[in-house]
Amino acid sequence: MLDDIAIRIRQNIGLVTAVLLFSILYLLYNLAHPKGFSSAVLVQNGDEIFALAMLAMAQTVPVLASGLDLSVGAVMTMVGCFASYLLTGVAGGTPLHLEIFGLHVGLGTFPGGVGGILLGIVVCLATGALAGFVNGCVVVYGRIQPIIATLATGAIYIGIALFLRPTPGGKIDEDLNWALTNSLGDFAATLHIFDDGAASWFAPVAWIPVPFVLLVLIALLVWVPFRRSVLGRAVYAVGSAEGAAYMSGLPIERAKIAAFTLAGFFAGCGGLFLAIQTSSGNADIPQAGAYTLNSIASVVIGGTSLLGGTGSAIGSIFGAMVLRVISFFFRIFDIAPLLQPLFEGLILLAAVSIGALGVLRVKNTLELFR
């Protein structure tokens, strides 16, 4: 029994390291925070973690297939700009139009109310998945390296975002914003369910932040089934040894397209939530770039190999949490903005080095590719 546990720990040393590092850092953060271990702090942390956690999951899937997606931040930004038009919740609907070379082109009215909001959410997530599908097709059928292909498509998606929102703006339904960025109790009160959140049986879980619940649901309902599917296993096989996967008759092309499509879906989830959280759309190019780089760092901290074939989106979620907790410390200890990148870099280097100790102990370099 103990031997089996030890073997599993060695096989998932990156994930274990990320979980332990997050647990230690978050415990220290709450001990140092004046209102630590409170629901208000947990809700605020959940709101700040969710978008990066989604992008970390988005980055993980192509990396597992031995690729790299530099467009995840751009897809997130583009979907957020779409959401700022489609999730207004106005009862009479939202008029849509385009301004092309000074010409005003009407596109009709997007439905309003609850039905319109649900439809808008579906459209936004489908847009993210479609962007990922395009990435996959460019990589597979264009035979272009993923890092180059997604760099190009990312520029296109940012261009679309800038076309939609040259300046920050838009509006998100206030009830939607309040329900998804607070605790389960506030969610129930907004939707008028469970006695407006006052039901006795609901009280023990009413303090849990909605973003954490959404994160768990997406991981369980999307990532876990995908990983156990034929395509999911093919993604791991392609990342481990594409030649062997091809000789085994695995659907390599479909696996790659599925990986990038799922990445687009996860990035869309992040962009949708970010728009809901900020109640607006913003084609922020530096923000898109920062999220992309942090998603790669989260993947590495979470124990996923950039060579492909090893790792998990769950580990990347904890990697994203580690990054965010580090930024939380900057606020608590009032660290000067100019020094923040220095401390963040040192901590990240230490975390990645701990996860790479197993590689340093390898005597035969061929074992790295088994």
Coordinates of C-alpha atoms in Angstrom, one line a residue:
M1 CA 0.0 0.0 0.0
L2 CA 2.7 2.5 1.0
D3 CA 4.8 1.4 -1.9
D4 CA 1.9 2.1 -4.3
I5 CA 1.5 5.6 -2.8
A6 CA 5.2 6.3 -3.1
I7 CA 5.2 5.3 -6.8
R8 CA 2.2 7.5 -7.5
I9 CA 3.9 10.4 -5.8
R10 CA 7.0 9.9 -7.8
Q11 CA 5.0 9.7 -11.0
N12 CA 3.2 13.0 -10.2
I13 CA 6.0 14.8 -8.4
G14 CA 5.2 18.1 -10.3
L15 CA 1.5 18.1 -9.2
V16 CA 2.4 17.2 -5.6
T17 CA 5.0 20.0 -5.6
A18 CA 2.5 22.5 -6.9
V19 CA -0.2 21.5 -4.4
L20 CA 2.2 21.6 -1.4
L21 CA 3.7 25.0 -2.6
F22 CA 0.2 26.5 -3.0
S23 CA -0.9 25.1 0.4
I24 CA 2.0 26.6 2.2
L25 CA 1.9 29.9 0.5
Y26 CA -1.9 30.3 0.9
L27 CA -1.7 29.4 4.5
L28 CA 1.0 32.0 5.1
Y29 CA -1.0 34.6 3.1
N30 CA -4.1 34.1 5.2
L31 CA -2.1 34.3 8.4
A32 CA -0.6 37.6 7.3
H33 CA -3.9 39.0 6.0
P34 CA -5.9 41.1 8.6
K35 CA -9.1 39.3 7.5
G36 CA -7.5 36.0 6.6
F37 CA -9.6 32.8 6.5
S38 CA -12.8 34.8 5.8
S39 CA -15.3 34.3 3.1
A40 CA -14.8 37.8 1.7
V41 CA -11.0 37.2 1.2
L42 CA -11.8 33.7 -0.3
V43 CA -14.3 35.2 -2.8
Q44 CA -11.8 38.0 -3.8
N45 CA -9.1 35.4 -4.4
G46 CA -11.4 33.2 -6.4
D47 CA -12.3 36.0 -8.7
E48 CA -8.7 36.8 -9.4
I49 CA -7.6 33.1 -9.8
F50 CA -10.3 31.9 -12.2
A51 CA -9.3 33.5 -15.5
L52 CA -5.6 32.5 -15.1
A53 CA -6.6 29.0 -14.1
M54 CA -8.7 28.7 -17.2
L55 CA -5.9 29.9 -19.4
A56 CA -3.5 27.5 -17.6
M57 CA -5.9 24.6 -18.5
A58 CA -6.0 26.0 -22.1
Q59 CA -2.3 26.0 -22.4
T60 CA -1.9 22.5 -20.9
V61 CA -3.7 20.6 -23.7
P62 CA -1.6 21.7 -26.6
V63 CA 1.6 21.3 -24.5
L64 CA 0.6 17.7 -23.7
A65 CA 0.6 17.2 -27.5
S66 CA 4.1 18.7 -27.7
G67 CA 2.8 22.1 -28.9
L68 CA 2.5 25.6 -27.5
D69 CA -0.4 28.0 -27.9
L70 CA 0.6 31.6 -27.9
S71 CA -3.0 32.7 -28.7
V72 CA -4.8 31.8 -25.5
G73 CA -4.5 35.4 -24.1
A74 CA -5.8 36.8 -27.4
V75 CA -8.7 34.3 -27.5
M76 CA -9.6 35.3 -24.0
T77 CA -9.6 39.0 -24.9
M78 CA -11.6 38.5 -28.0
V79 CA -14.3 36.4 -26.2
G80 CA -14.4 39.0 -23.5
C81 CA -15.2 41.7 -26.1
F82 CA -17.9 39.6 -27.6
A83 CA -19.4 39.0 -24.2
S84 CA -19.6 42.8 -23.6
Y85 CA -22.1 43.0 -26.4
L86 CA -24.1 39.8 -25.9
L87 CA -24.5 39.6 -22.1
T88 CA -26.3 42.9 -21.4
G89 CA -29.5 41.2 -20.4
V90 CA -31.6 44.2 -21.6
A91 CA -35.3 43.1 -21.7
G92 CA -35.8 44.4 -25.2
G93 CA -32.7 43.0 -26.6
T94 CA -29.4 44.5 -27.7
P95 CA -29.1 46.2 -31.2
L96 CA -26.0 45.0 -33.0
H97 CA -24.2 46.9 -35.7
L98 CA -20.8 47.3 -37.4
E99 CA -18.9 50.4 -38.4
I100 CA -16.9 49.6 -41.5
F101 CA -15.1 52.5 -43.3
G102 CA -17.6 54.9 -41.9
L103 CA -20.6 52.9 -43.0
H104 CA -23.1 51.9 -40.4
V105 CA -24.2 48.2 -41.0
G106 CA -27.1 46.9 -38.8
L107 CA -27.0 43.3 -37.8
G108 CA -30.3 43.0 -36.0
T109 CA -31.1 42.7 -32.4
F110 CA -29.7 40.1 -30.1
P111 CA -32.2 38.6 -27.7
G112 CA -32.5 40.0 -24.2
G113 CA -33.5 38.7 -20.8
V114 CA -32.4 35.4 -19.2
G115 CA -32.7 33.5 -22.6
G116 CA -30.5 36.1 -24.3
I117 CA -27.9 35.8 -21.5
L118 CA -27.8 32.0 -21.8
L119 CA -27.6 32.2 -25.6
G120 CA -24.8 34.8 -25.3
I121 CA -22.8 32.5 -23.0
V122 CA -23.1 29.7 -25.5
V123 CA -22.1 31.9 -28.4
C124 CA -19.0 33.2 -26.5
L125 CA -17.9 29.7 -25.6
A126 CA -18.5 28.5 -29.1
T127 CA -16.4 31.5 -30.4
G128 CA -13.5 30.4 -28.2
A129 CA -13.8 26.8 -29.3
L130 CA -14.0 27.9 -33.0
A131 CA -10.8 30.0 -32.6
G132 CA -9.1 26.9 -31.1
F133 CA -10.4 24.8 -34.0
V134 CA -8.9 27.2 -36.5
N135 CA -5.6 27.0 -34.6
G136 CA -5.6 23.3 -34.8
C137 CA -6.5 23.3 -38.5
V138 CA -3.7 25.7 -39.3
V139 CA -1.2 23.6 -37.4
V140 CA -2.3 20.2 -38.8
Y141 CA -3.2 21.0 -42.4
G142 CA -0.9 24.0 -42.8
R143 CA 2.0 21.9 -41.3
I144 CA 3.2 25.0 -39.4
Q145 CA 4.9 24.8 -36.0
P146 CA 2.3 25.5 -33.3
I147 CA 4.3 28.4 -31.8
I148 CA 4.4 30.2 -35.1
A149 CA 0.8 29.4 -36.1
T150 CA -0.7 30.5 -32.9
L151 CA 1.5 33.6 -32.8
A152 CA -0.1 34.6 -36.2
T153 CA -3.7 33.6 -35.3
G154 CA -3.3 35.4 -31.9
A155 CA -2.6 38.6 -33.7
I156 CA -5.7 38.1 -35.8
Y157 CA -7.8 37.5 -32.7
I158 CA -6.4 40.6 -31.0
G159 CA -7.3 42.5 -34.2
I160 CA -10.9 41.3 -34.0
A161 CA -11.0 42.3 -30.3
L162 CA -9.7 45.8 -31.2
F163 CA -12.3 46.0 -34.0
L164 CA -15.0 45.2 -31.5
R165 CA -13.8 47.3 -28.7
P166 CA -11.4 50.1 -29.8
T167 CA -11.9 51.5 -26.3
P168 CA -13.0 49.7 -23.2
G169 CA -16.8 49.6 -22.9
G170 CA -19.9 47.5 -23.0
K171 CA -22.2 46.3 -20.3
I172 CA -22.8 43.0 -18.5
D173 CA -26.0 42.2 -16.7
E174 CA -25.6 43.3 -13.1
D175 CA -27.3 40.2 -11.6
L176 CA -25.1 38.0 -13.7
N177 CA -22.0 39.9 -12.4
W178 CA -23.1 39.6 -8.8
A179 CA -24.2 36.0 -8.9
L180 CA -21.0 34.6 -10.5
T181 CA -18.4 36.7 -8.7
N182 CA -19.5 36.2 -5.1
S183 CA -20.4 33.3 -2.8
L184 CA -22.9 30.5 -3.4
G185 CA -25.2 32.3 -0.9
D186 CA -25.2 35.4 -3.0
F187 CA -25.8 33.3 -6.1
A188 CA -28.8 31.6 -4.5
A189 CA -30.2 35.0 -3.3
T190 CA -29.8 36.5 -6.8
L191 CA -31.6 33.6 -8.5
H192 CA -34.1 33.3 -5.6
I193 CA -33.5 29.7 -5.0
F194 CA -33.0 27.7 -1.7
D195 CA -35.1 30.3 0.2
D196 CA -32.9 33.0 -1.2
G197 CA -29.8 31.2 0.1
A198 CA -31.2 31.1 3.7
A199 CA -32.2 27.4 3.7
S200 CA -30.7 25.6 6.7
W201 CA -29.2 22.7 4.7
F202 CA -27.6 25.3 2.3
A203 CA -25.8 27.3 5.1
P204 CA -22.7 25.0 5.4
V205 CA -21.8 25.6 1.8
A206 CA -23.1 29.2 1.3
W207 CA -19.7 30.7 1.9
I208 CA -18.0 28.9 -0.9
P209 CA -17.0 31.2 -3.8
V210 CA -18.8 30.6 -7.1
P211 CA -15.6 30.8 -9.2
F212 CA -14.1 27.8 -7.3
V213 CA -17.3 25.9 -7.9
L214 CA -17.2 26.7 -11.6
L215 CA -13.6 25.7 -11.7
V216 CA -14.3 22.3 -10.2
L217 CA -17.3 21.7 -12.4
I218 CA -15.3 22.6 -15.6
A219 CA -12.5 20.3 -14.5
L220 CA -14.8 17.4 -13.7
L221 CA -17.3 17.8 -16.6
V222 CA -14.9 18.7 -19.4
W223 CA -11.2 17.9 -18.6
V224 CA -11.7 14.5 -16.9
P225 CA -13.9 13.0 -19.6
F226 CA -11.6 14.3 -22.3
R227 CA -8.5 12.8 -20.6
R228 CA -10.2 9.4 -20.4
S229 CA -11.5 9.5 -24.0
V230 CA -9.7 8.0 -27.0
L231 CA -8.8 11.5 -28.2
G232 CA -7.5 12.5 -24.8
R233 CA -5.2 9.4 -24.6
A234 CA -4.1 10.1 -28.2
V235 CA -3.0 13.6 -27.2
Y236 CA -0.8 12.1 -24.5
A237 CA 0.6 9.5 -27.0
V238 CA 1.3 12.2 -29.6
G239 CA 3.2 14.2 -27.0
S240 CA 5.2 11.2 -25.8
A241 CA 6.2 9.9 -29.2
E242 CA 4.3 11.0 -32.3
G243 CA 6.1 8.5 -34.5
A244 CA 5.0 5.6 -32.3
A245 CA 1.5 7.0 -32.0
Y246 CA 1.3 7.1 -35.8
M247 CA 2.6 3.5 -36.1
S248 CA 0.0 2.4 -33.6
G249 CA -2.8 3.8 -35.8
L250 CA -3.9 6.6 -33.4
P251 CA -5.8 9.6 -34.8
I252 CA -3.0 12.0 -34.6
E253 CA -4.5 14.8 -36.7
R254 CA -7.8 14.6 -34.8
A255 CA -6.0 14.6 -31.5
K256 CA -4.1 17.8 -32.3
I257 CA -7.2 19.6 -33.6
A258 CA -9.1 18.4 -30.5
A259 CA -6.3 19.7 -28.2
F260 CA -6.3 23.2 -29.7
T261 CA -10.2 23.3 -29.9
L262 CA -10.4 22.4 -26.2
A263 CA -7.7 25.0 -25.5
G264 CA -9.9 27.6 -27.2
F265 CA -12.9 26.5 -25.2
F266 CA -11.0 26.9 -21.9
A267 CA -9.6 30.3 -23.0
G268 CA -13.2 31.3 -23.9
C269 CA -14.3 30.4 -20.4
G270 CA -11.6 32.6 -19.0
G271 CA -12.5 35.5 -21.3
L272 CA -16.2 35.1 -20.5
F273 CA -15.6 35.3 -16.8
L274 CA -13.2 38.2 -17.0
A275 CA -15.8 40.2 -18.9
I276 CA -18.5 39.3 -16.3
Q277 CA -16.1 40.2 -13.5
T278 CA -15.2 43.6 -14.9
S279 CA -18.6 44.2 -16.5
S280 CA -17.0 45.4 -19.7
G281 CA -15.0 44.4 -22.7
N282 CA -11.4 45.6 -23.2
A283 CA -9.0 44.7 -26.0
D284 CA -6.0 45.1 -23.7
I285 CA -3.0 43.8 -25.6
P286 CA -0.5 43.9 -22.7
Q287 CA -3.0 42.0 -20.5
A288 CA -3.4 39.3 -23.2
G289 CA 0.4 38.9 -23.4
A290 CA 0.8 38.7 -19.7
Y291 CA -1.9 36.1 -19.3
T292 CA -0.3 34.0 -22.1
L293 CA 3.1 34.0 -20.4
N294 CA 1.6 33.3 -17.0
S295 CA -0.3 30.4 -18.5
I296 CA 3.0 28.9 -19.7
A297 CA 4.5 29.4 -16.2
S298 CA 1.5 27.8 -14.6
V299 CA 1.8 24.8 -16.8
V300 CA 5.5 24.3 -15.8
I301 CA 4.8 24.9 -12.1
G302 CA 2.0 22.4 -12.3
G303 CA 4.3 19.6 -13.4
T304 CA 3.5 19.4 -17.1
S305 CA 6.5 18.8 -19.3
L306 CA 7.0 21.3 -22.2
L307 CA 8.2 18.3 -24.2
G308 CA 4.7 16.9 -24.1
G309 CA 3.1 13.6 -23.0
T310 CA 3.3 14.2 -19.2
G311 CA 1.2 16.3 -16.9
S312 CA -2.4 17.3 -16.2
A313 CA -4.6 20.3 -16.4
I314 CA -5.3 19.8 -12.7
G315 CA -1.7 20.5 -11.9
S316 CA -1.8 23.6 -14.1
I317 CA -4.7 24.9 -12.0
F318 CA -2.6 24.7 -8.9
G319 CA 0.3 26.3 -10.8
A320 CA -2.0 29.2 -11.6
M321 CA -3.0 29.4 -8.0
V322 CA 0.7 29.6 -6.9
L323 CA 1.2 32.5 -9.3
R324 CA -1.8 34.4 -8.0
V325 CA -0.9 33.8 -4.3
I326 CA 2.5 35.3 -5.0
S327 CA 0.8 38.4 -6.3
F328 CA -1.4 38.5 -3.2
F329 CA 1.7 38.7 -1.1
F330 CA 2.8 41.8 -2.9
R331 CA -0.3 43.6 -1.7
I332 CA 0.0 42.3 1.9
F333 CA 3.6 43.3 2.3
D334 CA 3.4 46.4 0.1
I335 CA 6.3 45.5 -2.1
A336 CA 7.3 48.2 -4.6
P337 CA 6.0 47.5 -8.1
L338 CA 9.5 47.7 -9.5
L339 CA 10.7 44.8 -7.2
Q340 CA 7.7 42.6 -7.8
P341 CA 9.0 40.9 -11.0
L342 CA 12.3 40.1 -9.2
F343 CA 10.6 38.3 -6.3
E344 CA 8.1 36.6 -8.6
G345 CA 10.9 35.4 -10.8
L346 CA 13.0 34.0 -7.9
I347 CA 10.0 32.1 -6.5
L348 CA 9.1 30.7 -9.9
L349 CA 12.6 29.6 -10.5
A350 CA 12.7 27.8 -7.2
A351 CA 9.4 26.1 -7.8
V352 CA 10.3 24.9 -11.3
S353 CA 13.7 23.7 -10.0
I354 CA 12.1 21.6 -7.3
G355 CA 9.9 20.0 -9.9
A356 CA 12.9 19.3 -12.1
L357 CA 15.0 17.5 -9.5
G358 CA 13.9 14.2 -10.9
V359 CA 15.5 15.1 -14.3
L360 CA 18.8 16.0 -12.6
R361 CA 19.0 12.5 -11.1
V362 CA 18.6 10.8 -14.5
K363 CA 21.9 9.3 -15.5
N364 CA 20.9 8.1 -19.0
T365 CA 19.4 10.9 -21.0
L366 CA 17.5 8.5 -23.2
E367 CA 15.2 7.9 -20.1
L368 CA 13.9 11.4 -20.5
F369 CA 12.1 10.4 -23.7
R370 CA 10.6 7.2 -22.4

